[in-house]
Amino acid sequence: MLRLKNAVIYDPTNNKDGVKEDIWIENGKIAAEPKPEVVKELKAADDLEEIDLNGKIVMAGGVDIHSHIAGPKVNSGRVLRPEDHRRDNVARKGKLRSGVGSTVPSSYVTGYRYSLMGYTTVMEAAGPPMKAKHIHEEFGDLPYIDKGFLVLSGNNYFVLKFISENNQQALKDYLAWLINVTGAFGLKVVNPGGVEAWKEGKRMRGIDEKGTHFDLSPKEILLALAKAADDLELPHPIHLHTNDLGSAGNYKTAINTMKLLEDYRLHITHVQFSSYGKNEDSKIKFAMATDEIAAEINRQSKLTVDIGQLVFGEATTMTADGILEYNLHKLSGNKWVNTDVEMETGSGIVPMNYKKKNLVNDIQWATGMELFLKIEDPWKVFLTTDHPNAGPFTAYPWIIKLLMDKNYRKDYISDLNDKFDEYTDLSSLDREYSLSEIAVISRSGPAKALGLKNKGHLGVGADADITIYNNIEDNDIAEVFAHPAYVFKSGKMIVKAGELLDNLEIGKTLVTKPEYDQNIIELIREDFQKYYSISIDNYPVTDHYYDKIEVIPCVTKE
Amino acid sequence: MTKLKLKLKKENPALIKKGKELIGKIPVEVENIRADLIKKMTLAEIKELEIRAGKEIYQLQDFFEIKGEPAEVIEIDGDLSNFKYLGAAMNSGTIIVNGDIGMHVGSEMSGGKIEIKGDAGDWLGAEMTGGIITVNGDAGNYVGAAFRGDKLGMNRGLIYIGGNAGNFVANKMRRGEIVIKGDCGDMLGAQMIAGSVYVFGKCGKRAGAGMKRGTIITFSDLEILPTFSYNISYFPNFLNIAFKHLQHDYQIEISDQFFNSEYMRYTGDNTELGKGEILIWKKD
Amino acid sequence: MTELKTFKNITCTFCGALCDNIEVKVKDNKIEELKNACAISRKKYEHALKDRTSPMINGEESTYQEVIEKAAEILKNSKNPLIYGLSSTTAEAQKNAVKLAELSGANIDSTSSVCHGPGTMAKQLVGMITATLGEIKNRSDLMVFWGANPVEAHPNHSKRYTMLSEGLFKKNRSDREVIVFDVRKTPTAKMADQFIRVEPGKDFELLMALRLIIQGKKPETEAGKVAGLELAEIEAAAEKLKNARYGSIFYGMGLTMTGAKYMNTWAAMSLIRDLNNDHQRRFVMMPMRGHGNVAGSEITMAWQTGYPFAVNFSKAYPRYNPGEYTAVDLLANKEVDAAFIIASDPAGNLPKKAAAHLKDIPTIILDPHWNFTSDFADVVIPSALKGITASGTVYRMDHVPLHLRSFLEDEWPDDAAAVAQIGELIENA
Amino acid sequence: MSDNNFILITGRTIKQGMASVSGKKSDNYKKETSYVEVSKNVLQRMNIEEGETVILESEAGSVEVSCKAADLEEDIVFMPYGRIANSLIGTDTGGTGMPNSKSNVVKLIRKEAQTN
């Protein structure tokens, strides 16, 4: 047994806000405090290890609800950018494998850097079903963290076909089958209908227009998918990348979507990219719509969002939204990768450099910041950079500092474009996040939204994923969150004094296994065999691809 | 003038042998041989300077007989054709090599001077941001180029090559000057962004492919890509100024016939920005 | 005597098309019947169990354990080894090979560097617009083959994925126009609607001229010709490209090996990018990957090292540079002092003078069959047969992963196990 | 280009593919990789019979192979990819890692002409 003594605990799930207590760990889980006689016995048998934390800050391990860390798109981004890695090298050390870093780090370095930052669970945000084996292969080389992936399901042939046939039962069975055979954790919906339109050489705007071969509007697709996810009782609702992402004036689409799905559970990801107004009089056309978006989120009860906070500097944008990447390529002139995946999805990659003096980038940065500050309930808004789209995940400590320290924020703004204040409200916002609120947006909230009952808190029975930070009174906030004193993963120490211990381990893969009617396979077999290019029998991810796996139950009704 | 003198030992750890027969040489990485660093060190420190041959780490004295004293000038004797990264990232001082040298010489250097009396390998002066490199013999591929995937190649400084150069000279070059007295290979100035390249011998195929801006000046006929346009035949005064600058500032010999002479001007690459120019000297 | 057992939807690992519809009937650990295999695939299966390697050290028979130990010793004692091949083995073996390279401070390169590596280098300059094969089957109304001859190199490609396949929106050959650009009238060209003969080594010029025309400009040439073609012919070809709704270009070694090498592919990729600038039109391209899992070699190397091939580990972290850390250059410059060849035959497939250095230095080969390299290798490690007696993962030319199932027994462990064992010996030494 | 200089194109043939998976050291592999295809007109011009052994010479080396008449343009000759063709390929990759496997210039010489 392990005892962490004299911890100052920030565990919002269990209403602990700076409470000084000990934490007990056994078999990789948080345990209840043993009775004094048991402690005595343990001590006598030399079975109790004690670490005195001396009043350091303790939180559950960080949980990232949306990050691109493994799979074909991420890997293609790695190949695309040797210049991204060349100056950021990580040498082999003990059992720790080597690799490269920067915006698209190699798999090992991705695991190291999350761990070094005290994050222990990360959700890969978008995987094409057909290439799911690749994701799981990479997961096998992604150390320490627990991870899962969200399977792309907003433009799949069978999804569109069953919705256009009004066959909700088949849709539900297909989605459940898809999650099972791809080893996914949940459903990712990217620009529903719009990716199919891109493949057909068409453009769609808003959520009402019909346009593709399937004659469906995004609205119809969204409703059917949200309903299916609720009916399947998936731990995490549909994880939505809205239509019209990234374009000026798109906040209306986002709000229409939120209203449309008000009665369903919904997570909207990197909402920063969906919250732009349009100002025809302005040269840059871009405007803020954070008031409107925040108001709608504040009004709704089930909706959660993550931000996708922009970080100045190098980034590598990558998404299943092919048309979006095409637009970014036209905008930046940078190199552009596009991959259409048959019957399922698309994808694109474009490197970007967000500049402090660029007014559009400034507005994007401020949009994220303002949403953090204007969304009242921290349980509805989570910390992400949509890594590596709006910036690398390694910027989280810096973002935390911006949220916790209004003076730092104001100083920072003074470095931006001179016209910053004409376009944004940020300078007038005085809210500062508390440590407890930081704990919510970086672990407790995302864990709850993902339906991970054993993550994001330090209650008895939770996974012993624990991060211990130095106190913020004597230290720079960003430094504190960038270099935890200790990190425990499943009860084992993996980081000590800001350094990774060299006991390389691979974490768990988190999956769900919703039930479905086996007949669905026969229902899709004929079209599958004709229009896919591989056999349906070779489609499922077989057990070879799983090392340590945890099945998260599909129960949402208490 | 004080100098540090290095002489390559005949027997050194980089030699690959089969019995007594020399069958190859392991690459040796000498980015630590930098004039700006060495001048601040003691002789004892210099002797123990870290040098890498393949995966093994050695000391400078394992490879070289070391004479003279720590100085801003380093002179090296020997066939260093398997030595890489000499003077890489250097910002001042002088290195003179009396012999051949391998890849990456002066890559990313920002100042100082490197003189190679023999031939040099690929990536000479790649991504350099200042300083002067001269090679009396031939140079390899990617002179003054950008590394894989990078946007900008050489960005300021001068590279002079007395002999011939390989392919991809000035690839993605951003600023500065490259002068080649002999011939150069294919893809001269490919994806060039700005700067000037002078080739006094013959150019290989596809000069200027994908160039955005910048100037390629040649003195013999050249196969022009179909994506370039013939523009004008004229007497560019700026060339006279540029030649004088090369003569005065770098002591580069330029024959009188090239001054006040007529040049054909092509612009391209028209699939890109189209603001690059190729000037071809018109023999009377 | 055992019963005849049928295995369906087996994946053939010969070429990058990875047909996954092979049906095999097996009895007494022998293949009795084969269905859906192409002529090459059939030969491959027929030959699979013949001509097998056995453990050898310096021409003497040895044991499996001894050859593994000898291999570890050679790599460990080498200052600058080369690990090469990889494209005909599984992703699991490739992963282990990268780890081994890291442990032994080696250079690691795949046959990609003499195959489609140049396409990957071009991608690093300009990006790449591509699709999975099924997408092309379903949507492509114009198929272009440039310097590629799948009829002979990927015999079932046209039936399964392109010209002759049945797609969702494009049902058969008559729904698709096919153009072949090549220096010779290949059997593939004979199946096309149009064959355009390119002057050898002039692909770059032609691609750039096409780009210019598509951008609405006019190429300038003194002779009025580019790559041996009249401007009017090129304009007509450009018009066809522009009329496509979902065009596709399959490119082969005809682009990557000639003239401007990776810049040919750069020009092709730039052309495809330009073609996507019309909102009504999509255009994608695809390298006609040769070896069964050469795509996988780039994929596995990239997620572990960040780079696709030509990686050096002498500093204990990965560095990348084709032309420096590529097999032909390392061998021709005689910079490596030991080599480990995994599932490849450099003595047969690399320029003769590059392969010659392998005869001078300690060379280890891991391969199920004898070849020209195993002839002189100091250490021969036998291995199970990928997709026949060994399972694992392979990646198709469009990066679609497939799981190989084994359906026969073997006496030797597979590549992944052999490479891992050598790595463990070095790691624990 | 002089009269008997050609660009050597190496490439896959279905028979070379079949042979390469049937044992690299078989006679069949040798047979399928040791010929050169030449345009009929060139054969006629050079007075070479089909099946005749010719010498191909490049900067990297020279090989003796038999001749096949083919429907080829007159500026190229074609050889199936393999060990013999690779004797003609040089090792200079021009900094790219890729040798000139399809753009080497070779000289075609009648063997008889040489021995006589």
PDB file of C-alpha atoms in Angstrom, chain A residues 70 95-97 107-112 115 120 135-148 455 465 489-490 492 494 500-510 545-550, chain C residues 95 99 303-304:
ATOM      1  CA  ALA A  70      -2.464   8.477 -32.956  1.00  0.00           C
ATOM      2  CA  LYS A  95      14.113   1.790 -21.213  1.00  0.00           C
ATOM      3  CA  LEU A  96      12.655   5.005 -22.578  1.00  0.00           C
ATOM      4  CA  ARG A  97      12.552   4.947 -26.339  1.00  0.00           C
ATOM      5  CA  SER A 107       4.202   8.204 -30.379  1.00  0.00           C
ATOM      6  CA  TYR A 108       6.622   7.708 -27.502  1.00  0.00           C
ATOM      7  CA  VAL A 109       7.318  11.393 -27.068  1.00  0.00           C
ATOM      8  CA  THR A 110       3.561  12.103 -27.093  1.00  0.00           C
ATOM      9  CA  GLY A 111       3.163   9.749 -24.144  1.00  0.00           C
ATOM     10  CA  TYR A 112       6.160  11.218 -22.330  1.00  0.00           C
ATOM     11  CA  SER A 115       2.842  12.247 -18.564  1.00  0.00           C
ATOM     12  CA  THR A 120      -2.946  10.342 -17.636  1.00  0.00           C
ATOM     13  CA  ILE A 135      -4.743   3.503 -34.395  1.00  0.00           C
ATOM     14  CA  HIS A 136      -4.547   0.487 -32.119  1.00  0.00           C
ATOM     15  CA  GLU A 137      -1.074  -0.361 -33.408  1.00  0.00           C
ATOM     16  CA  GLU A 138       0.068   3.118 -32.438  1.00  0.00           C
ATOM     17  CA  PHE A 139      -1.701   2.876 -29.091  1.00  0.00           C
ATOM     18  CA  GLY A 140       0.610  -0.060 -28.416  1.00  0.00           C
ATOM     19  CA  ASP A 141       3.555   2.329 -28.749  1.00  0.00           C
ATOM     20  CA  LEU A 142       1.975   5.224 -26.837  1.00  0.00           C
ATOM     21  CA  PRO A 143       3.352   4.957 -23.319  1.00  0.00           C
ATOM     22  CA  TYR A 144       1.854   5.549 -19.868  1.00  0.00           C
ATOM     23  CA  ILE A 145      -1.437   7.227 -20.678  1.00  0.00           C
ATOM     24  CA  ASP A 146      -4.822   5.526 -20.947  1.00  0.00           C
ATOM     25  CA  LYS A 147      -6.414   6.296 -24.253  1.00  0.00           C
ATOM     26  CA  GLY A 148      -9.320   5.573 -26.507  1.00  0.00           C
ATOM     27  CA  LYS A 455     -11.178   9.034 -13.764  1.00  0.00           C
ATOM     28  CA  ASP A 465      -3.934   8.431 -11.588  1.00  0.00           C
ATOM     29  CA  LYS A 489      -0.370   6.277 -13.131  1.00  0.00           C
ATOM     30  CA  SER A 490      -2.512   3.361 -11.941  1.00  0.00           C
ATOM     31  CA  LYS A 492       2.754   3.581  -9.977  1.00  0.00           C
ATOM     32  CA  ILE A 494       6.028   7.553 -13.367  1.00  0.00           C
ATOM     33  CA  LEU A 500      10.165  10.567 -16.215  1.00  0.00           C
ATOM     34  CA  LEU A 501      11.292   7.424 -14.475  1.00  0.00           C
ATOM     35  CA  ASP A 502      12.664   5.074 -17.083  1.00  0.00           C
ATOM     36  CA  ASN A 503      10.247   2.216 -16.468  1.00  0.00           C
ATOM     37  CA  LEU A 504       8.486   2.348 -19.808  1.00  0.00           C
ATOM     38  CA  GLU A 505       4.916   1.113 -19.579  1.00  0.00           C
ATOM     39  CA  ILE A 506       1.955   1.103 -21.904  1.00  0.00           C
ATOM     40  CA  GLY A 507      -1.412   2.201 -20.478  1.00  0.00           C
ATOM     41  CA  LYS A 508      -4.873   0.876 -21.125  1.00  0.00           C
ATOM     42  CA  THR A 509      -7.062   1.225 -24.181  1.00  0.00           C
ATOM     43  CA  LEU A 510     -10.540   2.385 -23.220  1.00  0.00           C
ATOM     44  CA  TYR A 545      -4.397  -5.322 -31.515  1.00  0.00           C
ATOM     45  CA  TYR A 546      -5.327  -4.989 -27.872  1.00  0.00           C
ATOM     46  CA  ASP A 547      -2.852  -5.224 -25.081  1.00  0.00           C
ATOM     47  CA  LYS A 548      -4.462  -3.843 -21.930  1.00  0.00           C
ATOM     48  CA  ILE A 549      -8.083  -3.038 -22.471  1.00  0.00           C
ATOM     49  CA  GLU A 550     -10.818  -1.631 -20.251  1.00  0.00           C
TER      50      GLU A 550
ATOM     51  CA  LYS C  95       8.379  -1.823 -35.307  1.00  0.00           C
ATOM     52  CA  LYS C  99      13.735  -0.446 -31.849  1.00  0.00           C
ATOM     53  CA  TRP C 303       5.094   6.951 -35.612  1.00  0.00           C
ATOM     54  CA  GLN C 304       8.168   5.807 -33.735  1.00  0.00           C
TER      55      GLN C 304
END
